[in-house]
Amino acid sequence: MVNNGNNIGHRNVLQLQCEPIECVRIGFVGLGVRAKRAVHRMMHIEGCRITALCDLVEENIEEAKGIITEQGGEAPTTYCDNDGWKRLCRQPDIDLVYICTDWASHADIAVYAMQCGKHVATEVPAATTVADCWRLVDTAEETQRHCIMLENCCYDEFELCVLNMAQQGKLGEIIHAEGSYLHDLRERIATNDEGGRKWSNWQVEFMSGHNGNPYPTHGLGPVALAMGINRDDRMKSIVSCSSKAVGDNSLQGNMNSSIITTEKGHTILVQHCITLPRPYSRSFLISGTEGFAQKYPVQAFAFSPDSDNVAMGEECNRLMEQYRHPFVEMYKQRGEELCGRRWIDYAMDSRLIHCLRNGLPLDMNVYDAALWSCLVELTDISASNGGTPVEIPDFTRGQSSQYERKVFS
């Protein structure tokens, strides 16, 4: 199962810095619900311009174009056919291709865009197979282009606070973490409705043939950053098990649980469930030698030596203020004005544009995108074989020690 990639001698892109782009010109591929929200956000972020739109549904294109022109933007070039995304990627006045299509097509579009000299931002997951994860890494290294997966949960306020604590040593050595996607989506699955979906429910089609965790990154991403994964530690192996499938809206097993072991002997529990009546949760639990943090079902902290003294409510708020991450100060107020509770999307996009305009390394890189996404296939392999341990590739090819541990700075 181990694949070390092509190993063709490309320069790594762990801290890739490219020439600053004064105004980032963006082409959107896929214009469903998430993409139209992103189009709206980008119209309010300084230093970027949307120059192209592509979708297979004309109505989606017209709605997105309307968002742009209503905000005073120039009408973009549009594409509405099966090969339109390729012509968009070749369009000269584009610096960044922003991908919001179905999961299975993310990697093909991202690879082609980078080969056309564009930077890439793709919705989650970035790929659905280990082979495609390697293609993303190999292409990013070959072309020296950025490829970021748009994992918005990494920018949520509590997660950023805990990241700040971890980087300041408040939690000690992080021994165990938990991250999940627990979301009752039975009605959405049954009705094919996500705020006016105009395309087939490809998510259900994909998940119906998948026995692992098809959507691991919302829970995994934030804990991986706090633990320094792909920095001074790496994921080494995974064991995954799925429950039986019950209920009218079940796909494969209703509940998937996976345990990751890292090279340093730390563990991560990742879970996925969308077909049982469970309250929404991403778990987000961090357990270190000096402290503990959890987000669900209530936000709480505890620290050595008195771990029974759990900080909740006002005391929790005080700690969150004390360890408030600078990104919250920078982006939350404006993000809430534009996007309400989805302000984290505004923070994510604003950071992306800021880094591209200033020639900085991105907050997350292609190695993060590949590592977090490869679990889509690896959990399926393990769960389909009775929980057999499966090795996790090192997409950095052993070079992560060159990367500074601190991220989101």
Coordinates of C-alpha atoms in Angstrom, one line a residue, residues 72-343:
G72 CA -19.7 46.7 -9.5
G73 CA -17.4 44.1 -11.0
E74 CA -16.8 43.5 -14.7
A75 CA -18.7 40.6 -16.3
P76 CA -16.4 37.6 -16.3
T77 CA -15.7 35.2 -19.2
T78 CA -18.0 32.2 -18.8
Y79 CA -17.9 28.6 -19.9
C80 CA -20.8 26.2 -19.9
D81 CA -19.7 22.8 -21.4
N82 CA -17.8 19.7 -20.5
D83 CA -14.4 21.0 -21.5
G84 CA -15.0 24.6 -20.3
W85 CA -12.9 24.1 -17.2
K86 CA -9.9 23.3 -19.3
R87 CA -10.3 26.5 -21.3
L88 CA -10.7 28.4 -18.1
C89 CA -7.4 27.0 -16.8
R90 CA -5.7 28.1 -20.0
Q91 CA -7.1 31.6 -19.8
P92 CA -4.2 34.1 -19.5
D93 CA -5.8 36.5 -17.1
I94 CA -6.2 34.0 -14.2
D95 CA -3.8 33.5 -11.3
L96 CA -5.9 31.3 -9.1
V97 CA -8.3 28.5 -10.0
Y98 CA -10.9 28.0 -7.3
I99 CA -12.5 24.5 -7.5
C100 CA -16.0 23.8 -6.2
T101 CA -17.0 20.8 -8.3
D102 CA -17.9 17.2 -7.2
W103 CA -15.3 15.5 -5.0
A104 CA -14.1 13.0 -7.7
S105 CA -13.2 15.8 -10.1
H106 CA -11.1 18.0 -7.8
A107 CA -7.8 16.3 -8.5
D108 CA -8.1 16.3 -12.3
I109 CA -8.9 20.0 -12.4
A110 CA -6.3 21.0 -9.8
V111 CA -3.5 19.1 -11.7
Y112 CA -4.4 20.6 -15.0
A113 CA -4.7 24.1 -13.5
M114 CA -1.2 23.8 -12.0
Q115 CA 0.2 22.5 -15.3
C116 CA -1.3 25.7 -16.9
G117 CA 0.7 27.8 -14.4
K118 CA -2.2 28.6 -12.0
H119 CA -2.3 28.4 -8.3
V120 CA -5.1 26.2 -7.0
A121 CA -7.7 26.4 -4.2
T122 CA -10.0 23.4 -3.9
E123 CA -12.9 22.4 -1.8
V124 CA -12.6 19.4 0.5
P125 CA -11.6 16.7 0.0
A126 CA -8.8 17.6 -2.5
A127 CA -8.8 14.0 -3.8
T128 CA -10.5 10.7 -3.2
T129 CA -7.6 8.3 -3.9
V130 CA -4.1 8.0 -2.7
A131 CA -2.9 8.0 -6.3
D132 CA -4.6 11.3 -6.9
C133 CA -3.1 12.7 -3.7
W134 CA 0.4 11.9 -5.1
R135 CA -0.6 13.5 -8.4
L136 CA -1.4 16.7 -6.6
V137 CA 1.9 16.6 -4.7
D138 CA 4.0 15.7 -7.8
T139 CA 2.4 18.4 -9.9
A140 CA 2.8 21.1 -7.2
E141 CA 6.5 20.3 -6.9
E142 CA 7.0 20.1 -10.6
T143 CA 5.2 23.4 -11.4
Q144 CA 6.1 25.2 -8.1
R145 CA 2.5 26.3 -7.8
H146 CA 0.4 26.6 -4.6
C147 CA -2.3 24.0 -4.0
I148 CA -4.4 24.6 -0.9
M149 CA -7.4 22.7 0.3
L150 CA -10.2 25.0 1.5
E151 CA -10.6 23.5 5.0
N152 CA -12.6 26.3 6.7
C153 CA -12.8 24.6 10.1
C154 CA -9.1 25.4 10.7
Y155 CA -10.1 29.0 10.9
D156 CA -12.9 28.7 13.5
E157 CA -12.4 30.7 16.7
F158 CA -12.1 27.9 19.3
E159 CA -9.8 25.8 17.0
L160 CA -7.5 28.8 16.5
C161 CA -7.4 29.5 20.2
V162 CA -6.3 25.9 20.9
L163 CA -3.8 26.1 18.1
N164 CA -2.4 29.3 19.8
M165 CA -2.3 27.4 23.2
A166 CA -0.5 24.5 21.6
Q167 CA 2.1 26.6 20.0
Q168 CA 2.8 28.5 23.2
G169 CA 3.3 25.2 25.1
K170 CA 0.2 25.6 27.3
L171 CA -1.0 22.0 26.5
G172 CA 2.4 20.3 26.8
E173 CA 3.0 17.4 24.5
I174 CA -0.2 16.5 22.7
I175 CA -0.7 12.8 23.2
H176 CA -4.2 12.3 21.8
A177 CA -6.7 14.2 19.7
E178 CA -10.2 13.7 18.3
G179 CA -11.9 15.2 15.2
S180 CA -15.2 14.2 13.6
Y181 CA -17.9 15.1 11.2
L182 CA -21.2 14.1 12.9
H183 CA -24.1 15.7 11.1
D184 CA -27.7 14.5 10.7
L185 CA -28.1 14.9 6.9
R186 CA -30.8 12.3 6.4
E187 CA -33.3 14.8 5.1
R188 CA -30.8 16.4 2.7
I189 CA -29.8 13.0 1.4
A190 CA -33.4 12.0 0.8
T191 CA -34.5 15.3 -0.9
N192 CA -31.2 16.1 -2.7
D193 CA -31.6 19.6 -1.4
E194 CA -28.7 21.8 -0.3
G195 CA -30.0 25.3 -0.6
G196 CA -31.3 24.7 -4.1
R197 CA -29.1 22.1 -5.6
K198 CA -29.4 22.0 -9.4
W199 CA -27.3 18.9 -10.1
S200 CA -27.5 15.2 -9.2
N201 CA -26.6 14.2 -5.7
W202 CA -23.1 13.0 -6.5
Q203 CA -22.2 12.9 -2.7
V204 CA -24.8 10.1 -2.2
E205 CA -23.6 8.3 -5.3
F206 CA -20.0 8.4 -4.0
M207 CA -20.8 7.4 -0.4
S208 CA -23.1 4.6 -1.4
G209 CA -20.0 2.7 -2.7
H210 CA -17.7 3.7 0.2
N211 CA -17.2 1.8 3.4
G212 CA -14.9 4.2 5.3
N213 CA -14.8 7.9 6.0
P214 CA -15.6 9.8 2.8
Y215 CA -15.3 13.3 4.5
P216 CA -12.5 13.3 7.1
T217 CA -11.0 16.8 6.8
H218 CA -13.4 19.0 8.8
G219 CA -12.5 17.1 12.0
L220 CA -9.0 16.1 11.1
G221 CA -7.5 19.3 9.8
P222 CA -7.6 21.5 13.0
V223 CA -6.3 18.7 15.2
A224 CA -3.5 17.9 12.8
L225 CA -2.3 21.5 12.8
A226 CA -2.4 21.7 16.6
M227 CA -0.4 18.4 16.8
G228 CA 2.3 19.6 14.3
I229 CA 1.4 16.9 11.7
N230 CA 3.5 17.4 8.6
R231 CA 5.8 19.6 10.7
D232 CA 7.6 17.7 13.5
D233 CA 5.4 14.6 13.4
R234 CA 3.6 12.5 10.8
M235 CA 0.7 10.1 10.5
K236 CA 2.1 6.6 10.3
S237 CA -0.8 4.1 10.1
I238 CA -4.6 3.9 10.4
V239 CA -7.2 1.3 11.6
S240 CA -10.8 1.9 10.5
C241 CA -14.1 0.2 11.4
S242 CA -17.6 0.8 10.2
S243 CA -20.9 -0.1 11.8
K244 CA -23.6 -2.0 10.0
A245 CA -26.0 0.0 7.9
V246 CA -29.5 0.6 9.1
G247 CA -32.3 3.1 8.2
D248 CA -33.9 4.4 5.1
N249 CA -31.1 6.9 4.5
S250 CA -28.2 4.7 5.3
L251 CA -25.4 4.4 2.8
Q252 CA -22.8 2.0 3.9
G253 CA -22.1 1.7 7.6
N254 CA -23.8 4.4 9.5
M255 CA -20.8 5.2 11.7
N256 CA -17.1 5.0 10.9
S257 CA -14.4 5.3 13.5
S258 CA -10.7 5.4 12.7
I259 CA -7.6 5.6 14.9
I260 CA -4.5 7.1 13.5
T261 CA -1.1 6.5 15.1
T262 CA 1.7 9.0 14.5
E263 CA 5.4 8.4 14.2
K264 CA 5.9 9.8 17.7
G265 CA 3.3 7.4 19.1
H266 CA 0.5 9.9 19.5
T267 CA -3.1 9.0 18.5
I268 CA -6.0 10.6 16.6
L269 CA -9.6 9.4 16.6
V270 CA -11.5 10.5 13.5
Q271 CA -15.2 9.7 13.1
H272 CA -17.9 10.2 10.5
C273 CA -21.7 9.8 10.7
I274 CA -24.4 11.6 8.7
T275 CA -27.3 9.1 8.9
L276 CA -28.2 8.9 12.6
P277 CA -30.0 11.5 14.8
R278 CA -26.9 12.9 16.5
P279 CA -26.4 16.5 17.3
Y280 CA -23.9 18.3 15.1
S281 CA -20.3 17.9 16.3
R282 CA -16.8 18.0 14.9
S283 CA -15.5 16.6 18.3
F284 CA -12.3 18.7 18.4
L285 CA -10.7 17.3 21.5
I286 CA -7.0 17.8 22.4
S287 CA -5.4 16.0 25.3
G288 CA -1.8 16.9 26.2
T289 CA 0.5 16.3 29.1
E290 CA -0.2 19.8 30.6
G291 CA -3.7 20.5 29.4
F292 CA -7.0 19.5 27.8
A293 CA -9.4 21.3 25.4
Q294 CA -12.7 20.2 23.9
K295 CA -15.3 22.1 21.8
Y296 CA -18.3 19.8 21.7
P297 CA -20.8 19.4 23.3
V298 CA -19.6 22.3 25.5
Q299 CA -16.4 24.3 25.3
A300 CA -14.1 23.4 28.1
F301 CA -10.4 23.5 29.2
A302 CA -8.5 21.8 32.0
F303 CA -4.9 22.1 33.0
S304 CA -2.3 20.3 35.2
P305 CA -2.0 19.9 38.1
D306 CA -5.7 20.3 38.9
S307 CA -7.4 18.7 35.9
D308 CA -10.7 18.3 37.9
N309 CA -11.1 22.1 37.8
V310 CA -12.7 22.4 34.4
A311 CA -13.0 25.8 32.9
M312 CA -16.4 26.3 31.3
G313 CA -18.7 29.3 30.8
E314 CA -17.2 32.6 31.8
E315 CA -13.8 31.1 32.7
C316 CA -13.6 29.4 29.3
N317 CA -14.4 32.7 27.7
R318 CA -11.6 34.4 29.7
L319 CA -9.1 31.8 28.5
M320 CA -10.3 32.2 24.9
E321 CA -9.8 35.9 25.2
Q322 CA -6.3 35.4 26.7
Y323 CA -5.3 33.1 23.9
R324 CA -7.3 34.7 21.2
H325 CA -5.6 34.1 17.8
P326 CA -4.7 37.2 15.8
F327 CA -6.8 36.0 12.8
V328 CA -9.9 36.3 14.9
E329 CA -9.1 40.0 15.6
M330 CA -8.3 40.5 11.9
Y331 CA -11.3 38.8 10.2
K332 CA -14.2 38.0 12.5
Q333 CA -16.0 41.3 12.7
R334 CA -16.0 41.9 8.9
G335 CA -16.6 38.3 8.2
E336 CA -19.7 38.2 10.4
E337 CA -21.0 41.4 8.7
L338 CA -20.8 39.7 5.3
C339 CA -21.3 36.0 6.1
G340 CA -22.8 35.7 9.6
R341 CA -21.8 32.4 11.3
R342 CA -19.8 31.5 8.1
W343 CA -17.2 34.2 8.9

